[in-house]
mmCIF file of C-alpha atoms in Angstrom:
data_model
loop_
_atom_site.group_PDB
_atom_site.id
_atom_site.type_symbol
_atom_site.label_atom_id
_atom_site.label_comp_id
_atom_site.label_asym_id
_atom_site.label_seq_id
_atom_site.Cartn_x
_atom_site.Cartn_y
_atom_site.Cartn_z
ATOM 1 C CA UNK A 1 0.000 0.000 0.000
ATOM 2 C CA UNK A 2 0.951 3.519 -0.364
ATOM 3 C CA UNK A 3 1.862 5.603 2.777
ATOM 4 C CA UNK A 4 3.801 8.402 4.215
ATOM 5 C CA UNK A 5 4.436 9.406 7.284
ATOM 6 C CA UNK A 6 5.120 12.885 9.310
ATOM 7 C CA UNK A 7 4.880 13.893 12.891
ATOM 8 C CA UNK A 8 1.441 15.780 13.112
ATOM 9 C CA UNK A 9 2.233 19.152 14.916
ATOM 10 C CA UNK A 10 6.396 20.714 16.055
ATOM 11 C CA UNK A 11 6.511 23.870 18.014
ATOM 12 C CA UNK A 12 10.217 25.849 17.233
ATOM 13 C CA UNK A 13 11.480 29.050 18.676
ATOM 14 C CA UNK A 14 11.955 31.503 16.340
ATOM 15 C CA UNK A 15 15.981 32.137 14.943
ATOM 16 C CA UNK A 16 16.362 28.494 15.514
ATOM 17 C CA UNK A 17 16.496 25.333 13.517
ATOM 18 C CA UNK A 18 13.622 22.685 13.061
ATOM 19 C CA UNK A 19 13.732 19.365 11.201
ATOM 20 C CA UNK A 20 10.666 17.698 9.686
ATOM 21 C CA UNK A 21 11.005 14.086 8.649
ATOM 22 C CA UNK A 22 9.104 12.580 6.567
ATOM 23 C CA UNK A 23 8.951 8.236 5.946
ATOM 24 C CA UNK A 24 7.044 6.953 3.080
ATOM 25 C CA UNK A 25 6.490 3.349 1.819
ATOM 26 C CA UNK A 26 4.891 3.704 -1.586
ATOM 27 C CA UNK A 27 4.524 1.766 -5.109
ATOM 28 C CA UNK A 28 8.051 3.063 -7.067
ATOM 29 C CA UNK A 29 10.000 6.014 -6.314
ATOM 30 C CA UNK A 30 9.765 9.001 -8.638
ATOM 31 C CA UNK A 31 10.399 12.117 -7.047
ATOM 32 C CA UNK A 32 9.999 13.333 -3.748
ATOM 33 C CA UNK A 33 8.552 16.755 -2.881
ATOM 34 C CA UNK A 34 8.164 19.903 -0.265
ATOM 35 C CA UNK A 35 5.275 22.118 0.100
ATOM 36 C CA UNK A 36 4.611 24.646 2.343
ATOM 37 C CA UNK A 37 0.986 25.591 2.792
ATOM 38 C CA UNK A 38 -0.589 28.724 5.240
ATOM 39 C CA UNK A 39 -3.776 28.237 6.569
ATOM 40 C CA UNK A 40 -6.753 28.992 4.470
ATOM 41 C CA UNK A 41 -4.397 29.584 1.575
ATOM 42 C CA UNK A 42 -2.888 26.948 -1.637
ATOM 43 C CA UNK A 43 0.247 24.972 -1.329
ATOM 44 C CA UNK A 44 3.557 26.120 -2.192
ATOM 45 C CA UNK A 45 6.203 24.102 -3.451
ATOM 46 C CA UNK A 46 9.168 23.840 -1.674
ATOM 47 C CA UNK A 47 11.889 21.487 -2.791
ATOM 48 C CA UNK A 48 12.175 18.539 -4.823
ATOM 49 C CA UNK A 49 14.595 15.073 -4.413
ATOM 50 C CA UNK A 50 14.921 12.363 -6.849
ATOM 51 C CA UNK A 51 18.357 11.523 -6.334
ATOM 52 C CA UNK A 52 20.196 10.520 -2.223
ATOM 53 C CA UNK A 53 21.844 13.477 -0.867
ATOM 54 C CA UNK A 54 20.760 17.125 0.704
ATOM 55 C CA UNK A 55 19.351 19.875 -1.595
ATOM 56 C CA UNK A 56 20.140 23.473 -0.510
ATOM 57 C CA UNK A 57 17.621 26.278 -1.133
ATOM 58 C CA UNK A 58 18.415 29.221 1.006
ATOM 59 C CA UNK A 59 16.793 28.963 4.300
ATOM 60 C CA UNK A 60 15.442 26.090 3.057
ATOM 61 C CA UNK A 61 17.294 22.099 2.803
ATOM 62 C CA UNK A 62 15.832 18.955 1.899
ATOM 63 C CA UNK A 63 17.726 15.450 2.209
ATOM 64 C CA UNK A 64 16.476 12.182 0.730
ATOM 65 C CA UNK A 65 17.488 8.676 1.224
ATOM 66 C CA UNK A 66 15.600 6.156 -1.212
ATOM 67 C CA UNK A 67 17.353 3.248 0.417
ATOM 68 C CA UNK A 68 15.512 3.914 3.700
ATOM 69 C CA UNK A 69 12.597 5.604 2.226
ATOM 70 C CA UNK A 70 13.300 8.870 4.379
ATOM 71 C CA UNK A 71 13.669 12.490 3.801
ATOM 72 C CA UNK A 72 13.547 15.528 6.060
ATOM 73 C CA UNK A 73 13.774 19.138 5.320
ATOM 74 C CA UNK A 74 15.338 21.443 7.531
ATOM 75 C CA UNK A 75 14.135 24.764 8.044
ATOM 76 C CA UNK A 76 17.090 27.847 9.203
ATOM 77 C CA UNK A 77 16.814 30.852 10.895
ATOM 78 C CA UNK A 78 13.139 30.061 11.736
ATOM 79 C CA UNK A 79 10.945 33.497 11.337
ATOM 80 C CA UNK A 80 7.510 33.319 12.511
ATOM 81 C CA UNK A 81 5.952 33.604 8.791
ATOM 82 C CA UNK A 82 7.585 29.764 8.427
ATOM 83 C CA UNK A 83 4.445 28.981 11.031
ATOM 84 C CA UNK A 84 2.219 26.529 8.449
ATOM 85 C CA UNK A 85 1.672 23.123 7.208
ATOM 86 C CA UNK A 86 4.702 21.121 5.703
ATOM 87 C CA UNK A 87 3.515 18.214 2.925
ATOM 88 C CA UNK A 88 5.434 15.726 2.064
ATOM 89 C CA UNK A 89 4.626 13.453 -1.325
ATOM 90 C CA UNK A 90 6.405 11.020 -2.733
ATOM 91 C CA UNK A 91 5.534 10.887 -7.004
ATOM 92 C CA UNK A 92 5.273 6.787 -7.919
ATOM 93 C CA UNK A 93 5.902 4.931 -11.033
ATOM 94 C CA UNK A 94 2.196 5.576 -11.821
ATOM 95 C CA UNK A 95 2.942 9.130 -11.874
ATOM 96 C CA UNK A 96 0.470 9.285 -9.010
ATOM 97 C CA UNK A 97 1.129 11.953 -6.374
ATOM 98 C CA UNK A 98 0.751 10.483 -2.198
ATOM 99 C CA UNK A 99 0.462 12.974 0.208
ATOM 100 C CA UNK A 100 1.495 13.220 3.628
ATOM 101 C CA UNK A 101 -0.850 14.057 6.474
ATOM 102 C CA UNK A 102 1.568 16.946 6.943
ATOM 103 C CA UNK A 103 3.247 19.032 9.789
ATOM 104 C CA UNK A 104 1.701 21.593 11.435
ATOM 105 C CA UNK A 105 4.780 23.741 12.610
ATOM 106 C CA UNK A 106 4.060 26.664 14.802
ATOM 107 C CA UNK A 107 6.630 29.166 15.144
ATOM 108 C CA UNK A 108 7.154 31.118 18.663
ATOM 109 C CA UNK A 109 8.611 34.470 19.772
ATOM 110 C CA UNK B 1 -0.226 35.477 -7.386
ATOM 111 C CA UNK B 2 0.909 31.858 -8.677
ATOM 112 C CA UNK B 3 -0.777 33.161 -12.217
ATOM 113 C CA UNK B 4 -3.195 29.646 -11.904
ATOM 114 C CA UNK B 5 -7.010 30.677 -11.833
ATOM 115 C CA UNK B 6 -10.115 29.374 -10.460
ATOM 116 C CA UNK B 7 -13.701 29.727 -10.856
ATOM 117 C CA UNK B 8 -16.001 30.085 -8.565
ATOM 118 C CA UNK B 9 -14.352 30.712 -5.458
ATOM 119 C CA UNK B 10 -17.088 29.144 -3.347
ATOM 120 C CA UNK B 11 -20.381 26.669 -4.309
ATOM 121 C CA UNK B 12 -22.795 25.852 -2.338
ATOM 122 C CA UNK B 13 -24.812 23.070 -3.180
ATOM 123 C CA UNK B 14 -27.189 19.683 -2.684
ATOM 124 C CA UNK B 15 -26.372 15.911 -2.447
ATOM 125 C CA UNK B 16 -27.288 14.625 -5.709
ATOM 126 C CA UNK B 17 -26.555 17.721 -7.694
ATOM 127 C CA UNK B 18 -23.951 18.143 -9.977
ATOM 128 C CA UNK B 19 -21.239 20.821 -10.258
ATOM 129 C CA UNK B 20 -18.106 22.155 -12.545
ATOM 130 C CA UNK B 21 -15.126 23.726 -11.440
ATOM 131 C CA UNK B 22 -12.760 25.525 -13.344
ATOM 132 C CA UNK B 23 -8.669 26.161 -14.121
ATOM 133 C CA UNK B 24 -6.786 28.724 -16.027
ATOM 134 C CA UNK B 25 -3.283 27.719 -15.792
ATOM 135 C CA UNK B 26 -0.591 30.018 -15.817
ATOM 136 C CA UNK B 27 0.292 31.515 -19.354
ATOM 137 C CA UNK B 28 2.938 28.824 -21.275
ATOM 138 C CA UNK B 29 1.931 25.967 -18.363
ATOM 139 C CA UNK B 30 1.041 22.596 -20.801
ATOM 140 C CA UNK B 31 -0.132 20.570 -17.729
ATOM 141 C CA UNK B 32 -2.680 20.766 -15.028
ATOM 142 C CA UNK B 33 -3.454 18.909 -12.164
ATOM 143 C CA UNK B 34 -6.539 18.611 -9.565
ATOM 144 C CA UNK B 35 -6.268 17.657 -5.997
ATOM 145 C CA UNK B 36 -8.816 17.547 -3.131
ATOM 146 C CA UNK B 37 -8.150 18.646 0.000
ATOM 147 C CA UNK B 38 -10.337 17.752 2.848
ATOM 148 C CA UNK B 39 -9.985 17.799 6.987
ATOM 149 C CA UNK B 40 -9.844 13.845 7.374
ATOM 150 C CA UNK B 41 -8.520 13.299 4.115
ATOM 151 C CA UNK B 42 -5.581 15.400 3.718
ATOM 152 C CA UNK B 43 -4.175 16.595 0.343
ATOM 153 C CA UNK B 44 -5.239 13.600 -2.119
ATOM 154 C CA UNK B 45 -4.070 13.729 -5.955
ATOM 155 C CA UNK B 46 -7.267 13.354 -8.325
ATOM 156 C CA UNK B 47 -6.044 13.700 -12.094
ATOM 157 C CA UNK B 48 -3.087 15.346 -14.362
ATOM 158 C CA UNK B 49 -3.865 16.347 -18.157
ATOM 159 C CA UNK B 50 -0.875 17.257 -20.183
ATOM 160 C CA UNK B 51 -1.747 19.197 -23.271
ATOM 161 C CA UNK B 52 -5.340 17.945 -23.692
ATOM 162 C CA UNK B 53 -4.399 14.335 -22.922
ATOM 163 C CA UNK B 54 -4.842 12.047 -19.943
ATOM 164 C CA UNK B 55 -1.439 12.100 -18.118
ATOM 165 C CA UNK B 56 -2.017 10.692 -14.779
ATOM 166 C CA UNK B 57 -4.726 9.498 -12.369
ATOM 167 C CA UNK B 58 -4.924 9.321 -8.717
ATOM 168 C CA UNK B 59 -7.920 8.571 -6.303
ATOM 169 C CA UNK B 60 -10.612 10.204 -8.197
ATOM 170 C CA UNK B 61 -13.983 8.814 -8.147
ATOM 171 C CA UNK B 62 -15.973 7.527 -11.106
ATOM 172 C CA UNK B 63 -18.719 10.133 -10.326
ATOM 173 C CA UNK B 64 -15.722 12.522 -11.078
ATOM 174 C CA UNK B 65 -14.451 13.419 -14.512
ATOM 175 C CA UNK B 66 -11.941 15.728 -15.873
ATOM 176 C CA UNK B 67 -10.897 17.317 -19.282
ATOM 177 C CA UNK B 68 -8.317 19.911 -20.693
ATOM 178 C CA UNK B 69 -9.307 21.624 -23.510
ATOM 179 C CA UNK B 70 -7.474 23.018 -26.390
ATOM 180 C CA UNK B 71 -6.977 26.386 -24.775
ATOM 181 C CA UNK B 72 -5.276 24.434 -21.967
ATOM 182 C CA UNK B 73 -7.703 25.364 -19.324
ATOM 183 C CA UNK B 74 -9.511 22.764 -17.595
ATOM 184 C CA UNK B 75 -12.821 21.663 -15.779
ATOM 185 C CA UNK B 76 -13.377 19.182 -13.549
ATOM 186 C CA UNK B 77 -16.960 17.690 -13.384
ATOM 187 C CA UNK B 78 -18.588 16.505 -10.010
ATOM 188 C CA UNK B 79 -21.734 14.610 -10.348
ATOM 189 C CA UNK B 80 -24.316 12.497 -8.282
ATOM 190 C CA UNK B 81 -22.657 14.712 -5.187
ATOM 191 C CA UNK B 82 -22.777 13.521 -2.064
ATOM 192 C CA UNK B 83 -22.170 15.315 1.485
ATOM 193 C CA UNK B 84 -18.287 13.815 1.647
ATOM 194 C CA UNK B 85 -17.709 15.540 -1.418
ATOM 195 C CA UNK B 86 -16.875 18.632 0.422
ATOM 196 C CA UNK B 87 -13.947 19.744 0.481
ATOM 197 C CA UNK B 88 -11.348 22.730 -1.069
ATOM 198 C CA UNK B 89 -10.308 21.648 -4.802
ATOM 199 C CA UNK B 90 -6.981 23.127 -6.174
ATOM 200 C CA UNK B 91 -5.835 23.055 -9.477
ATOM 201 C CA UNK B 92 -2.183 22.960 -9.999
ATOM 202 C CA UNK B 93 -0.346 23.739 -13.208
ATOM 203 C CA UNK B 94 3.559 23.029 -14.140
ATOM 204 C CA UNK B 95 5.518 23.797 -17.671
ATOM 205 C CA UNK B 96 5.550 20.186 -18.767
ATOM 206 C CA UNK B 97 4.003 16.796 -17.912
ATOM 207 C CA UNK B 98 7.434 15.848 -16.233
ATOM 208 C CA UNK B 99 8.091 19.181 -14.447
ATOM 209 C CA UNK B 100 8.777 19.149 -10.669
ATOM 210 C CA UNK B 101 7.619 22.409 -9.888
ATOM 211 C CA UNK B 102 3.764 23.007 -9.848
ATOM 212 C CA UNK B 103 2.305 26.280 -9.430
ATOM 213 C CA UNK B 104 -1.418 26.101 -7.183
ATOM 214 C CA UNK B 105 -4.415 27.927 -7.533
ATOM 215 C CA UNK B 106 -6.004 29.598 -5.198
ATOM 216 C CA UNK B 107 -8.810 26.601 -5.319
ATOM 217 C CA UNK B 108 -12.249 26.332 -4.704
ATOM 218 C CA UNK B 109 -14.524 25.588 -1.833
ATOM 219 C CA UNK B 110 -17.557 23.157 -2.140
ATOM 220 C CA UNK B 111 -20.153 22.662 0.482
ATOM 221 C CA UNK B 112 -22.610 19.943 -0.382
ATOM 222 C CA UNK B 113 -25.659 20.289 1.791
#
């Protein structure tokens, strides 16, 4: 079956550094992606692995490991707009997108 | 302003009815994509069309359909509703069929009463 995994809620102080991980199990591997999304408001994408290794996007860094079906992304310097829903999908051989439950990260003062 | 449009914004309307939803993707996007989002369902991937054709399909219903035309806009078509229908519907559009990097609309909200 298809599934992916994230913790439901993180609280982070703001300046610091949080890490969201993310587990999936689904059919194929073809792509694995970031979205942020603000309450009330559309998702916005993020980041995107498809190969091992740690992608670098300013504040922003995602890592992926297809051998243990893991990625995290780490969010720097933590402000307290970053306070929103992380989504993690994994793209299968299907082409079909699975979506994380995401990560409701609030961001204090 | 991702540059993807939807119509209407909100629709309010009864179990049994049926309903279309619209998507303008952004100028030069070939592909478009519809998702559901709901409270106990999370984020769930319905359909992709790339340049009028059938690209991809996800968990949409057979009471649901889906087309892109040749203007690249695209409707998706909700029949026989029923009150678990309700939810927010994006549409998401990207250059290509392959391309990482999809751009969201602003979606729309469907109460079925």
């Amino acid at each position: 079956g298809q599934n992916i995994d994230q913790p439901t809620e993180m609280t982070a102080t703001e300046g610091a550094i949080v890490q969201i991980n993310c587990t999936y199990q689904t059919s194929g591997f073809n792509g694995l992606f970031w979205y942020q999304q603000h309450a009330g408001e559309a998702p916005t994408f993020l980041s995107y692995n498809v190969l091992d290794g740690l992608e670098e996007k300013g504040r922003f860094s995602s890592f992926l490991s297809r051998s243990k079906g893991y990625s995290y992304l780490l969010l720097k310097e933590l402000q307290m707009k970053d306070s929103a829903s992380y989504l993690c999908a994994v793209r299968d051989y299907g082409q079909n997108f699975v979506f994380g439950p995401g990560t409701r990260l609030s961001v204090l003062p | 302003d991702s540059g993807v449009t939807q119509t209407p914004k909100h629709l309010i309307t009864a179990t049994g009815q049926r309903v279309t939803l619209r998507c303008s993707p952004r100028s030069g996007d070939l592909s478009v994509y519809w998702y559901q989002q709901s409270l106990d369902q999370g984020l769930q991937f319905l359909i992709q069309y790339y340049n009028g054709e059938e690209r991809a399909k996800g968990n949409i219903l057979e009471r649901f359909s889906a087309q892109q035309f040749p203007d690249l806009h695209s409707e998706l078509n909700l029949s026989s509703l029923e009150l678990g229908d309700s939810a927010l519907y994006f549409c998401a559009s990207s250059v290509s069929g392959s391309s990482y990097e999809q751009y969201f609309g602003p979606g729309t909200r469907l109460t079925v009463t």
